[in-house]
Amino acid sequence: GLHYPATDIPQASRFLFMKNKVRMITDCLAPPIKVIQDKTMAQLLSLCGSTLRAPHGCHAQYMANMGSIASLVMSVTINENNDDTPSEQQQNGRKLWGLVVCHHTGPRFVPFPLRYACEFLMQVFGIQLNKEVELAAQMREKHILQMQTMLCDMLLRDTPVGILSKSPNVMNLVNCDGAALYYQNQFWLLG
């Protein structure tokens, strides 16, 4: 598979991938079909919830440049437990983790039952991925707690210099390139 940086996907598209888990473009070269709205409607009609809406012109050109005519894109979401993720990428405690993108060199329609099965598969994958992400976070937390305990023991048994001179040291705890200790009018440097 190919990997793309997050910057390749505009924020508006990320929002739509959180709303619509599966997006199909059957033919990026087909002319868009205009939807005519009843003039008596107070608000403009939004197609953001539509799976079959036409691609944006620049995205259609992007696909054509890759030699791709049709695509099926499925979003992978996991539980949100990170405050660093912008709120537009979150929805109902979930965040966009990635996309599975399938391209085809000719026009191709994927029937609804198959799209629905793909969406279910992505949900199952997201659940499994979420378990692995949570396990990794728990392991990191456990490692940090063990490191803190060892460093506290060093402080209690030895002079404070031990947190710099012995292994593990304070740099292992905070993942840094250097550390300094000022104790009893002396400096100790590490890194």
Short mmCIF file of N, CA and C in Angstrom, two decimals:
data_model
loop_
_atom_site.label_atom_id
_atom_site.label_comp_id
_atom_site.label_asym_id
_atom_site.label_seq_id
_atom_site.Cartn_x
_atom_site.Cartn_y
_atom_site.Cartn_z
N GLY A 1 0.81 -1.18 0.00
CA GLY A 1 0.00 0.00 0.00
C GLY A 1 0.85 1.25 0.00
N LEU A 2 0.24 2.33 -0.34
CA LEU A 2 0.91 3.63 -0.33
C LEU A 2 0.54 4.38 0.94
N HIS A 3 1.47 5.21 1.37
CA HIS A 3 1.23 6.03 2.55
C HIS A 3 1.30 7.49 2.14
N TYR A 4 0.31 8.26 2.57
CA TYR A 4 0.25 9.68 2.24
C TYR A 4 0.28 10.48 3.53
N PRO A 5 0.89 11.65 3.50
CA PRO A 5 0.86 12.49 4.72
C PRO A 5 -0.55 13.01 4.98
N ALA A 6 -0.83 13.29 6.23
CA ALA A 6 -2.16 13.78 6.62
C ALA A 6 -2.51 15.07 5.88
N THR A 7 -1.50 15.84 5.49
CA THR A 7 -1.75 17.11 4.81
C THR A 7 -2.34 16.92 3.41
N ASP A 8 -2.26 15.70 2.86
CA ASP A 8 -2.86 15.43 1.55
C ASP A 8 -4.38 15.42 1.60
N ILE A 9 -4.94 15.32 2.78
CA ILE A 9 -6.40 15.24 2.92
C ILE A 9 -6.89 16.52 3.59
N PRO A 10 -7.60 17.37 2.86
CA PRO A 10 -8.08 18.64 3.44
C PRO A 10 -9.01 18.41 4.63
N GLN A 11 -9.07 19.41 5.52
CA GLN A 11 -9.90 19.31 6.72
C GLN A 11 -11.37 19.03 6.38
N ALA A 12 -11.88 19.67 5.33
CA ALA A 12 -13.29 19.44 4.95
C ALA A 12 -13.51 17.98 4.58
N SER A 13 -12.55 17.39 3.88
CA SER A 13 -12.67 15.97 3.51
C SER A 13 -12.60 15.08 4.74
N ARG A 14 -11.75 15.43 5.69
CA ARG A 14 -11.65 14.64 6.93
C ARG A 14 -13.00 14.63 7.66
N PHE A 15 -13.64 15.81 7.69
CA PHE A 15 -14.96 15.91 8.32
C PHE A 15 -15.94 14.98 7.62
N LEU A 16 -15.92 14.99 6.29
CA LEU A 16 -16.85 14.15 5.52
C LEU A 16 -16.55 12.67 5.73
N PHE A 17 -15.27 12.30 5.87
CA PHE A 17 -14.94 10.89 6.11
C PHE A 17 -15.39 10.44 7.50
N MET A 18 -15.52 11.36 8.43
CA MET A 18 -16.07 11.00 9.73
C MET A 18 -17.59 10.82 9.64
N LYS A 19 -18.21 11.57 8.76
CA LYS A 19 -19.66 11.51 8.58
C LYS A 19 -20.06 10.31 7.72
N ASN A 20 -19.36 10.12 6.60
CA ASN A 20 -19.63 9.00 5.68
C ASN A 20 -18.43 8.07 5.71
N LYS A 21 -18.62 6.89 6.24
CA LYS A 21 -17.50 5.96 6.41
C LYS A 21 -17.02 5.36 5.10
N VAL A 22 -17.90 5.32 4.10
CA VAL A 22 -17.53 4.77 2.79
C VAL A 22 -17.90 5.79 1.72
N ARG A 23 -16.97 6.05 0.84
CA ARG A 23 -17.18 7.04 -0.24
C ARG A 23 -16.81 6.38 -1.56
N MET A 24 -17.72 6.44 -2.52
CA MET A 24 -17.49 5.81 -3.82
C MET A 24 -17.53 6.87 -4.92
N ILE A 25 -16.55 6.83 -5.80
CA ILE A 25 -16.56 7.63 -7.02
C ILE A 25 -16.54 6.62 -8.16
N THR A 26 -17.64 6.53 -8.91
CA THR A 26 -17.73 5.51 -9.96
C THR A 26 -16.98 5.92 -11.22
N ASP A 27 -16.94 7.23 -11.50
CA ASP A 27 -16.24 7.71 -12.70
C ASP A 27 -15.89 9.18 -12.49
N CYS A 28 -14.62 9.46 -12.22
CA CYS A 28 -14.23 10.84 -11.94
C CYS A 28 -14.27 11.72 -13.18
N LEU A 29 -14.38 11.10 -14.37
CA LEU A 29 -14.44 11.88 -15.61
C LEU A 29 -15.87 12.18 -16.05
N ALA A 30 -16.84 11.56 -15.39
CA ALA A 30 -18.25 11.79 -15.75
C ALA A 30 -18.65 13.21 -15.35
N PRO A 31 -19.44 13.87 -16.21
CA PRO A 31 -19.88 15.23 -15.84
C PRO A 31 -20.81 15.16 -14.63
N PRO A 32 -20.70 16.12 -13.71
CA PRO A 32 -21.59 16.10 -12.55
C PRO A 32 -23.04 16.37 -12.96
N ILE A 33 -23.95 15.77 -12.24
CA ILE A 33 -25.37 15.96 -12.51
C ILE A 33 -25.88 16.99 -11.50
N LYS A 34 -26.49 18.02 -12.01
CA LYS A 34 -26.94 19.12 -11.17
C LYS A 34 -28.19 18.71 -10.39
N VAL A 35 -28.20 19.05 -9.12
CA VAL A 35 -29.37 18.84 -8.27
C VAL A 35 -30.08 20.18 -8.17
N ILE A 36 -31.35 20.19 -8.55
CA ILE A 36 -32.12 21.43 -8.52
C ILE A 36 -32.96 21.45 -7.25
N GLN A 37 -32.75 22.49 -6.48
CA GLN A 37 -33.44 22.62 -5.20
C GLN A 37 -34.74 23.39 -5.38
N ASP A 38 -35.75 22.96 -4.64
CA ASP A 38 -37.03 23.68 -4.63
C ASP A 38 -36.79 25.07 -4.05
N LYS A 39 -37.24 26.08 -4.76
CA LYS A 39 -37.00 27.47 -4.35
C LYS A 39 -37.71 27.84 -3.05
N THR A 40 -38.69 27.05 -2.65
CA THR A 40 -39.40 27.37 -1.42
C THR A 40 -38.66 26.88 -0.17
N MET A 41 -37.61 26.09 -0.36
CA MET A 41 -36.84 25.60 0.79
C MET A 41 -36.05 26.76 1.40
N ALA A 42 -36.11 26.86 2.71
CA ALA A 42 -35.45 27.98 3.41
C ALA A 42 -33.93 27.84 3.41
N GLN A 43 -33.45 26.62 3.55
CA GLN A 43 -32.00 26.40 3.62
C GLN A 43 -31.51 25.71 2.36
N LEU A 44 -30.23 25.94 2.05
CA LEU A 44 -29.62 25.27 0.90
C LEU A 44 -29.48 23.78 1.19
N LEU A 45 -29.67 22.98 0.17
CA LEU A 45 -29.54 21.54 0.28
C LEU A 45 -28.07 21.17 0.43
N SER A 46 -27.75 20.36 1.41
CA SER A 46 -26.38 19.91 1.64
C SER A 46 -26.26 18.45 1.20
N LEU A 47 -25.27 18.17 0.39
CA LEU A 47 -25.02 16.80 -0.05
C LEU A 47 -23.89 16.14 0.74
N CYS A 48 -23.49 16.75 1.86
CA CYS A 48 -22.35 16.19 2.60
C CYS A 48 -22.65 14.80 3.15
N GLY A 49 -23.92 14.46 3.34
CA GLY A 49 -24.27 13.13 3.81
C GLY A 49 -24.48 12.12 2.69
N SER A 50 -24.33 12.56 1.45
CA SER A 50 -24.56 11.69 0.31
C SER A 50 -23.31 10.89 -0.04
N THR A 51 -23.49 9.61 -0.25
CA THR A 51 -22.37 8.74 -0.63
C THR A 51 -22.02 8.89 -2.10
N LEU A 52 -23.00 9.21 -2.91
CA LEU A 52 -22.82 9.20 -4.37
C LEU A 52 -22.65 10.59 -4.98
N ARG A 53 -22.30 11.58 -4.19
CA ARG A 53 -22.13 12.93 -4.75
C ARG A 53 -20.89 12.98 -5.65
N ALA A 54 -20.90 13.94 -6.56
CA ALA A 54 -19.78 14.09 -7.51
C ALA A 54 -18.53 14.54 -6.76
N PRO A 55 -17.36 14.12 -7.23
CA PRO A 55 -16.11 14.57 -6.58
C PRO A 55 -15.85 16.04 -6.89
N HIS A 56 -15.13 16.67 -6.00
CA HIS A 56 -14.71 18.06 -6.24
C HIS A 56 -13.79 18.05 -7.46
N GLY A 57 -13.82 19.13 -8.23
CA GLY A 57 -13.04 19.20 -9.47
C GLY A 57 -11.56 18.92 -9.29
N CYS A 58 -10.95 19.46 -8.23
CA CYS A 58 -9.51 19.24 -8.04
C CYS A 58 -9.23 17.78 -7.66
N HIS A 59 -10.17 17.13 -6.94
CA HIS A 59 -9.96 15.72 -6.61
C HIS A 59 -10.10 14.84 -7.86
N ALA A 60 -11.06 15.18 -8.71
CA ALA A 60 -11.22 14.44 -9.97
C ALA A 60 -9.95 14.55 -10.81
N GLN A 61 -9.35 15.73 -10.84
CA GLN A 61 -8.10 15.93 -11.58
C GLN A 61 -6.96 15.14 -10.94
N TYR A 62 -6.91 15.11 -9.62
CA TYR A 62 -5.90 14.37 -8.86
C TYR A 62 -5.98 12.88 -9.22
N MET A 63 -7.22 12.36 -9.26
CA MET A 63 -7.41 10.95 -9.61
C MET A 63 -6.98 10.69 -11.05
N ALA A 64 -7.39 11.58 -11.96
CA ALA A 64 -7.03 11.41 -13.37
C ALA A 64 -5.52 11.44 -13.55
N ASN A 65 -4.83 12.29 -12.80
CA ASN A 65 -3.36 12.35 -12.88
C ASN A 65 -2.71 11.05 -12.44
N MET A 66 -3.36 10.32 -11.54
CA MET A 66 -2.84 9.03 -11.07
C MET A 66 -3.23 7.90 -12.02
N GLY A 67 -4.06 8.19 -13.01
CA GLY A 67 -4.54 7.14 -13.90
C GLY A 67 -5.69 6.36 -13.30
N SER A 68 -6.35 6.94 -12.32
CA SER A 68 -7.46 6.30 -11.63
C SER A 68 -8.77 6.96 -12.06
N ILE A 69 -9.76 6.14 -12.37
CA ILE A 69 -11.06 6.66 -12.79
C ILE A 69 -12.10 6.48 -11.69
N ALA A 70 -12.04 5.35 -11.00
CA ALA A 70 -13.00 5.05 -9.94
C ALA A 70 -12.26 4.82 -8.62
N SER A 71 -12.95 5.08 -7.52
CA SER A 71 -12.34 4.80 -6.22
C SER A 71 -13.40 4.45 -5.19
N LEU A 72 -12.97 3.69 -4.22
CA LEU A 72 -13.77 3.37 -3.05
C LEU A 72 -12.88 3.69 -1.86
N VAL A 73 -13.32 4.60 -1.01
CA VAL A 73 -12.52 5.02 0.14
C VAL A 73 -13.30 4.70 1.41
N MET A 74 -12.63 4.03 2.34
CA MET A 74 -13.25 3.65 3.60
C MET A 74 -12.46 4.24 4.75
N SER A 75 -13.15 4.89 5.67
CA SER A 75 -12.46 5.50 6.80
C SER A 75 -12.30 4.50 7.94
N VAL A 76 -11.16 4.61 8.60
CA VAL A 76 -10.86 3.81 9.79
C VAL A 76 -10.87 4.78 10.96
N THR A 77 -11.76 4.54 11.91
CA THR A 77 -11.85 5.42 13.07
C THR A 77 -11.56 4.63 14.34
N ILE A 78 -11.00 5.33 15.32
CA ILE A 78 -10.73 4.72 16.62
C ILE A 78 -11.27 5.64 17.70
N ASN A 79 -11.31 5.14 18.93
CA ASN A 79 -11.78 5.95 20.06
C ASN A 79 -10.85 7.13 20.26
N GLU A 80 -11.43 8.25 20.62
CA GLU A 80 -10.66 9.46 20.86
C GLU A 80 -10.24 9.50 22.33
N ASN A 81 -8.94 9.53 22.55
CA ASN A 81 -8.45 9.70 23.92
C ASN A 81 -7.23 10.60 23.93
N ASN A 82 -7.10 11.42 22.89
CA ASN A 82 -5.94 12.30 22.74
C ASN A 82 -6.43 13.72 22.52
N ASP A 83 -6.05 14.62 23.40
CA ASP A 83 -6.48 16.01 23.29
C ASP A 83 -5.79 16.76 22.17
N ASP A 84 -4.78 16.15 21.51
CA ASP A 84 -4.04 16.82 20.45
C ASP A 84 -4.78 16.82 19.12
N THR A 85 -5.83 16.02 18.99
CA THR A 85 -6.54 15.92 17.72
C THR A 85 -7.54 17.05 17.59
N PRO A 86 -7.49 17.82 16.48
CA PRO A 86 -8.45 18.92 16.31
C PRO A 86 -9.89 18.40 16.33
N SER A 87 -10.81 19.21 16.85
CA SER A 87 -12.19 18.77 17.02
C SER A 87 -12.89 18.46 15.71
N GLU A 88 -12.45 19.07 14.58
CA GLU A 88 -13.11 18.77 13.30
C GLU A 88 -12.79 17.35 12.82
N GLN A 89 -11.77 16.70 13.40
CA GLN A 89 -11.46 15.32 13.05
C GLN A 89 -12.15 14.35 14.01
N GLN A 90 -12.84 14.86 15.01
CA GLN A 90 -13.50 14.02 15.99
C GLN A 90 -15.01 14.03 15.77
N GLN A 91 -15.63 12.95 16.10
CA GLN A 91 -17.09 12.90 16.04
C GLN A 91 -17.54 11.83 17.01
N ASN A 92 -18.34 12.23 17.99
CA ASN A 92 -18.88 11.30 18.98
C ASN A 92 -17.79 10.48 19.66
N GLY A 93 -16.71 11.13 20.07
CA GLY A 93 -15.65 10.42 20.77
C GLY A 93 -14.79 9.56 19.87
N ARG A 94 -14.88 9.74 18.57
CA ARG A 94 -14.08 8.97 17.62
C ARG A 94 -13.16 9.91 16.87
N LYS A 95 -12.07 9.38 16.34
CA LYS A 95 -11.19 10.19 15.50
C LYS A 95 -10.80 9.40 14.26
N LEU A 96 -10.52 10.13 13.21
CA LEU A 96 -10.11 9.51 11.95
C LEU A 96 -8.66 9.06 12.10
N TRP A 97 -8.43 7.75 11.99
CA TRP A 97 -7.09 7.18 12.13
C TRP A 97 -6.43 7.03 10.77
N GLY A 98 -7.23 6.65 9.77
CA GLY A 98 -6.67 6.44 8.44
C GLY A 98 -7.76 6.13 7.44
N LEU A 99 -7.32 5.89 6.22
CA LEU A 99 -8.23 5.57 5.11
C LEU A 99 -7.71 4.35 4.37
N VAL A 100 -8.64 3.52 3.93
CA VAL A 100 -8.31 2.43 3.00
C VAL A 100 -8.87 2.89 1.66
N VAL A 101 -7.99 3.03 0.68
CA VAL A 101 -8.37 3.59 -0.62
C VAL A 101 -8.16 2.54 -1.70
N CYS A 102 -9.22 2.26 -2.46
CA CYS A 102 -9.15 1.32 -3.57
C CYS A 102 -9.37 2.11 -4.87
N HIS A 103 -8.45 1.97 -5.82
CA HIS A 103 -8.57 2.67 -7.10
C HIS A 103 -8.80 1.66 -8.22
N HIS A 104 -9.44 2.14 -9.27
CA HIS A 104 -9.65 1.31 -10.46
C HIS A 104 -9.37 2.18 -11.68
N THR A 105 -8.80 1.58 -12.71
CA THR A 105 -8.40 2.36 -13.90
C THR A 105 -9.55 2.63 -14.86
N GLY A 106 -10.70 2.05 -14.61
CA GLY A 106 -11.88 2.31 -15.44
C GLY A 106 -13.07 2.62 -14.55
N PRO A 107 -14.19 3.05 -15.13
CA PRO A 107 -15.39 3.30 -14.33
C PRO A 107 -15.82 2.02 -13.62
N ARG A 108 -16.23 2.15 -12.38
CA ARG A 108 -16.63 0.96 -11.63
C ARG A 108 -17.63 1.33 -10.55
N PHE A 109 -18.74 0.60 -10.53
CA PHE A 109 -19.77 0.79 -9.52
C PHE A 109 -19.69 -0.36 -8.54
N VAL A 110 -19.66 -0.06 -7.25
CA VAL A 110 -19.65 -1.09 -6.21
C VAL A 110 -21.05 -1.12 -5.61
N PRO A 111 -21.75 -2.26 -5.72
CA PRO A 111 -23.12 -2.35 -5.21
C PRO A 111 -23.19 -2.10 -3.70
N PHE A 112 -24.36 -1.62 -3.26
CA PHE A 112 -24.54 -1.27 -1.86
C PHE A 112 -24.20 -2.42 -0.90
N PRO A 113 -24.66 -3.67 -1.14
CA PRO A 113 -24.32 -4.73 -0.17
C PRO A 113 -22.81 -4.90 0.03
N LEU A 114 -22.04 -4.75 -1.05
CA LEU A 114 -20.59 -4.87 -0.93
C LEU A 114 -20.00 -3.66 -0.19
N ARG A 115 -20.52 -2.46 -0.46
CA ARG A 115 -20.06 -1.26 0.26
C ARG A 115 -20.39 -1.39 1.75
N TYR A 116 -21.56 -1.91 2.04
CA TYR A 116 -21.98 -2.09 3.43
C TYR A 116 -21.07 -3.12 4.13
N ALA A 117 -20.73 -4.19 3.42
CA ALA A 117 -19.82 -5.20 3.97
C ALA A 117 -18.44 -4.58 4.23
N CYS A 118 -17.99 -3.72 3.32
CA CYS A 118 -16.70 -3.04 3.51
C CYS A 118 -16.74 -2.13 4.73
N GLU A 119 -17.86 -1.43 4.90
CA GLU A 119 -18.00 -0.55 6.07
C GLU A 119 -17.94 -1.36 7.36
N PHE A 120 -18.62 -2.51 7.37
CA PHE A 120 -18.59 -3.39 8.54
C PHE A 120 -17.17 -3.88 8.81
N LEU A 121 -16.46 -4.27 7.76
CA LEU A 121 -15.08 -4.74 7.90
C LEU A 121 -14.20 -3.64 8.50
N MET A 122 -14.39 -2.40 8.08
CA MET A 122 -13.61 -1.28 8.62
C MET A 122 -13.94 -1.03 10.09
N GLN A 123 -15.21 -1.25 10.46
CA GLN A 123 -15.59 -1.10 11.87
C GLN A 123 -14.88 -2.15 12.72
N VAL A 124 -14.86 -3.38 12.25
CA VAL A 124 -14.19 -4.46 12.98
C VAL A 124 -12.69 -4.18 13.06
N PHE A 125 -12.10 -3.74 11.94
CA PHE A 125 -10.68 -3.39 11.93
C PHE A 125 -10.40 -2.26 12.92
N GLY A 126 -11.27 -1.24 12.95
CA GLY A 126 -11.11 -0.12 13.87
C GLY A 126 -11.18 -0.56 15.33
N ILE A 127 -12.07 -1.50 15.63
CA ILE A 127 -12.18 -2.02 17.00
C ILE A 127 -10.89 -2.74 17.40
N GLN A 128 -10.38 -3.58 16.50
CA GLN A 128 -9.14 -4.30 16.78
C GLN A 128 -7.96 -3.34 16.92
N LEU A 129 -7.89 -2.37 16.02
CA LEU A 129 -6.83 -1.37 16.06
C LEU A 129 -6.91 -0.57 17.37
N ASN A 130 -8.13 -0.23 17.77
CA ASN A 130 -8.31 0.52 19.01
C ASN A 130 -7.79 -0.27 20.20
N LYS A 131 -8.04 -1.58 20.22
CA LYS A 131 -7.53 -2.42 21.31
C LYS A 131 -6.01 -2.38 21.34
N GLU A 132 -5.38 -2.44 20.17
CA GLU A 132 -3.92 -2.41 20.11
C GLU A 132 -3.37 -1.06 20.53
N VAL A 133 -4.02 0.02 20.13
CA VAL A 133 -3.59 1.37 20.52
C VAL A 133 -3.72 1.53 22.04
N GLU A 134 -4.83 1.06 22.60
CA GLU A 134 -5.03 1.16 24.05
C GLU A 134 -4.01 0.31 24.80
N LEU A 135 -3.71 -0.89 24.30
CA LEU A 135 -2.72 -1.75 24.94
C LEU A 135 -1.34 -1.09 24.92
N ALA A 136 -0.97 -0.50 23.79
CA ALA A 136 0.32 0.19 23.69
C ALA A 136 0.38 1.35 24.67
N ALA A 137 -0.71 2.09 24.82
CA ALA A 137 -0.75 3.21 25.77
C ALA A 137 -0.62 2.69 27.21
N GLN A 138 -1.27 1.58 27.52
CA GLN A 138 -1.16 0.99 28.85
C GLN A 138 0.27 0.52 29.12
N MET A 139 0.91 -0.06 28.12
CA MET A 139 2.29 -0.52 28.27
C MET A 139 3.23 0.66 28.50
N ARG A 140 3.02 1.77 27.76
CA ARG A 140 3.84 2.97 27.97
C ARG A 140 3.65 3.51 29.38
N GLU A 141 2.40 3.54 29.83
CA GLU A 141 2.11 4.05 31.17
C GLU A 141 2.75 3.16 32.23
N LYS A 142 2.67 1.86 32.04
CA LYS A 142 3.29 0.92 32.99
C LYS A 142 4.80 1.12 33.02
N HIS A 143 5.41 1.29 31.86
CA HIS A 143 6.85 1.51 31.78
C HIS A 143 7.24 2.80 32.50
N ILE A 144 6.47 3.85 32.31
CA ILE A 144 6.75 5.14 32.97
C ILE A 144 6.64 4.98 34.49
N LEU A 145 5.61 4.28 34.96
CA LEU A 145 5.44 4.08 36.40
C LEU A 145 6.60 3.27 36.98
N GLN A 146 7.06 2.24 36.25
CA GLN A 146 8.21 1.46 36.71
C GLN A 146 9.46 2.32 36.78
N MET A 147 9.65 3.15 35.76
CA MET A 147 10.80 4.04 35.71
C MET A 147 10.75 5.05 36.86
N GLN A 148 9.57 5.61 37.12
CA GLN A 148 9.42 6.56 38.23
C GLN A 148 9.76 5.89 39.56
N THR A 149 9.30 4.67 39.72
CA THR A 149 9.58 3.93 40.96
C THR A 149 11.08 3.72 41.14
N MET A 150 11.77 3.30 40.07
CA MET A 150 13.21 3.09 40.15
C MET A 150 13.95 4.39 40.46
N LEU A 151 13.55 5.47 39.81
CA LEU A 151 14.22 6.75 40.04
C LEU A 151 13.96 7.26 41.47
N CYS A 152 12.75 7.05 41.97
CA CYS A 152 12.45 7.44 43.35
C CYS A 152 13.29 6.63 44.33
N ASP A 153 13.44 5.33 44.06
CA ASP A 153 14.29 4.48 44.90
C ASP A 153 15.73 5.00 44.89
N MET A 154 16.23 5.38 43.71
CA MET A 154 17.59 5.93 43.62
C MET A 154 17.72 7.20 44.46
N LEU A 155 16.70 8.05 44.39
CA LEU A 155 16.74 9.30 45.16
C LEU A 155 16.76 9.02 46.66
N LEU A 156 16.02 8.00 47.08
CA LEU A 156 15.95 7.68 48.50
C LEU A 156 17.21 6.97 49.00
N ARG A 157 17.81 6.10 48.16
CA ARG A 157 18.98 5.32 48.56
C ARG A 157 20.29 6.09 48.37
N ASP A 158 20.41 6.77 47.24
CA ASP A 158 21.66 7.43 46.88
C ASP A 158 21.47 8.95 46.95
N THR A 159 22.49 9.63 46.51
CA THR A 159 22.35 11.07 46.34
C THR A 159 21.53 11.32 45.09
N PRO A 160 20.96 12.49 44.93
CA PRO A 160 20.17 12.78 43.73
C PRO A 160 20.94 12.63 42.42
N VAL A 161 22.27 12.61 42.49
CA VAL A 161 23.08 12.47 41.28
C VAL A 161 22.80 11.13 40.60
N GLY A 162 22.32 10.15 41.35
CA GLY A 162 22.03 8.83 40.79
C GLY A 162 21.02 8.86 39.66
N ILE A 163 20.09 9.82 39.69
CA ILE A 163 19.10 9.88 38.61
C ILE A 163 19.70 10.33 37.29
N LEU A 164 20.94 10.83 37.34
CA LEU A 164 21.66 11.18 36.11
C LEU A 164 22.74 10.17 35.78
N SER A 165 23.39 9.62 36.80
CA SER A 165 24.58 8.80 36.56
C SER A 165 24.31 7.31 36.42
N LYS A 166 23.17 6.83 36.88
CA LYS A 166 22.88 5.40 36.82
C LYS A 166 21.84 5.12 35.75
N SER A 167 21.63 3.84 35.50
CA SER A 167 20.65 3.44 34.50
C SER A 167 19.52 2.70 35.21
N PRO A 168 18.27 3.01 34.97
CA PRO A 168 17.77 4.06 34.09
C PRO A 168 18.02 5.43 34.72
N ASN A 169 17.98 6.44 33.87
CA ASN A 169 18.18 7.80 34.37
C ASN A 169 16.98 8.67 33.99
N VAL A 170 17.03 9.90 34.41
CA VAL A 170 15.89 10.80 34.20
C VAL A 170 15.59 11.01 32.72
N MET A 171 16.60 10.88 31.85
CA MET A 171 16.36 11.05 30.41
C MET A 171 15.48 9.93 29.86
N ASN A 172 15.58 8.74 30.43
CA ASN A 172 14.73 7.64 30.00
C ASN A 172 13.27 7.89 30.35
N LEU A 173 13.05 8.63 31.41
CA LEU A 173 11.69 8.90 31.87
C LEU A 173 10.98 9.91 30.98
N VAL A 174 11.66 10.97 30.60
CA VAL A 174 11.01 12.05 29.86
C VAL A 174 11.38 12.09 28.38
N ASN A 175 12.17 11.12 27.91
CA ASN A 175 12.54 11.03 26.49
C ASN A 175 13.08 12.36 25.97
N CYS A 176 14.26 12.72 26.47
CA CYS A 176 14.88 13.99 26.08
C CYS A 176 16.32 13.76 25.64
N ASP A 177 16.93 14.79 25.10
CA ASP A 177 18.32 14.71 24.62
C ASP A 177 19.34 15.12 25.67
N GLY A 178 18.90 15.76 26.72
CA GLY A 178 19.83 16.21 27.75
C GLY A 178 19.11 16.51 29.05
N ALA A 179 19.86 16.47 30.14
CA ALA A 179 19.30 16.78 31.45
C ALA A 179 20.39 17.42 32.29
N ALA A 180 19.98 18.20 33.25
CA ALA A 180 20.92 18.85 34.17
C ALA A 180 20.36 18.78 35.58
N LEU A 181 21.26 18.67 36.53
CA LEU A 181 20.86 18.65 37.93
C LEU A 181 21.73 19.65 38.68
N TYR A 182 21.08 20.48 39.45
CA TYR A 182 21.80 21.42 40.32
C TYR A 182 21.50 20.98 41.74
N TYR A 183 22.55 20.52 42.44
CA TYR A 183 22.37 19.99 43.79
C TYR A 183 23.59 20.37 44.62
N GLN A 184 23.35 20.95 45.77
CA GLN A 184 24.39 21.39 46.69
C GLN A 184 25.47 22.22 45.99
N ASN A 185 25.01 23.24 45.28
CA ASN A 185 25.89 24.19 44.58
C ASN A 185 26.74 23.55 43.48
N GLN A 186 26.32 22.42 42.95
CA GLN A 186 27.05 21.77 41.85
C GLN A 186 26.08 21.43 40.72
N PHE A 187 26.61 21.46 39.48
CA PHE A 187 25.85 21.08 38.29
C PHE A 187 26.31 19.71 37.81
N TRP A 188 25.36 18.88 37.41
CA TRP A 188 25.66 17.62 36.72
C TRP A 188 24.90 17.66 35.40
N LEU A 189 25.59 17.35 34.33
CA LEU A 189 24.99 17.39 32.99
C LEU A 189 24.98 15.99 32.40
N LEU A 190 23.96 15.72 31.63
CA LEU A 190 23.83 14.43 30.94
C LEU A 190 23.28 14.68 29.55
N GLY A 191 23.88 14.03 28.57
CA GLY A 191 23.39 14.16 27.20
C GLY A 191 24.13 15.16 26.36
#
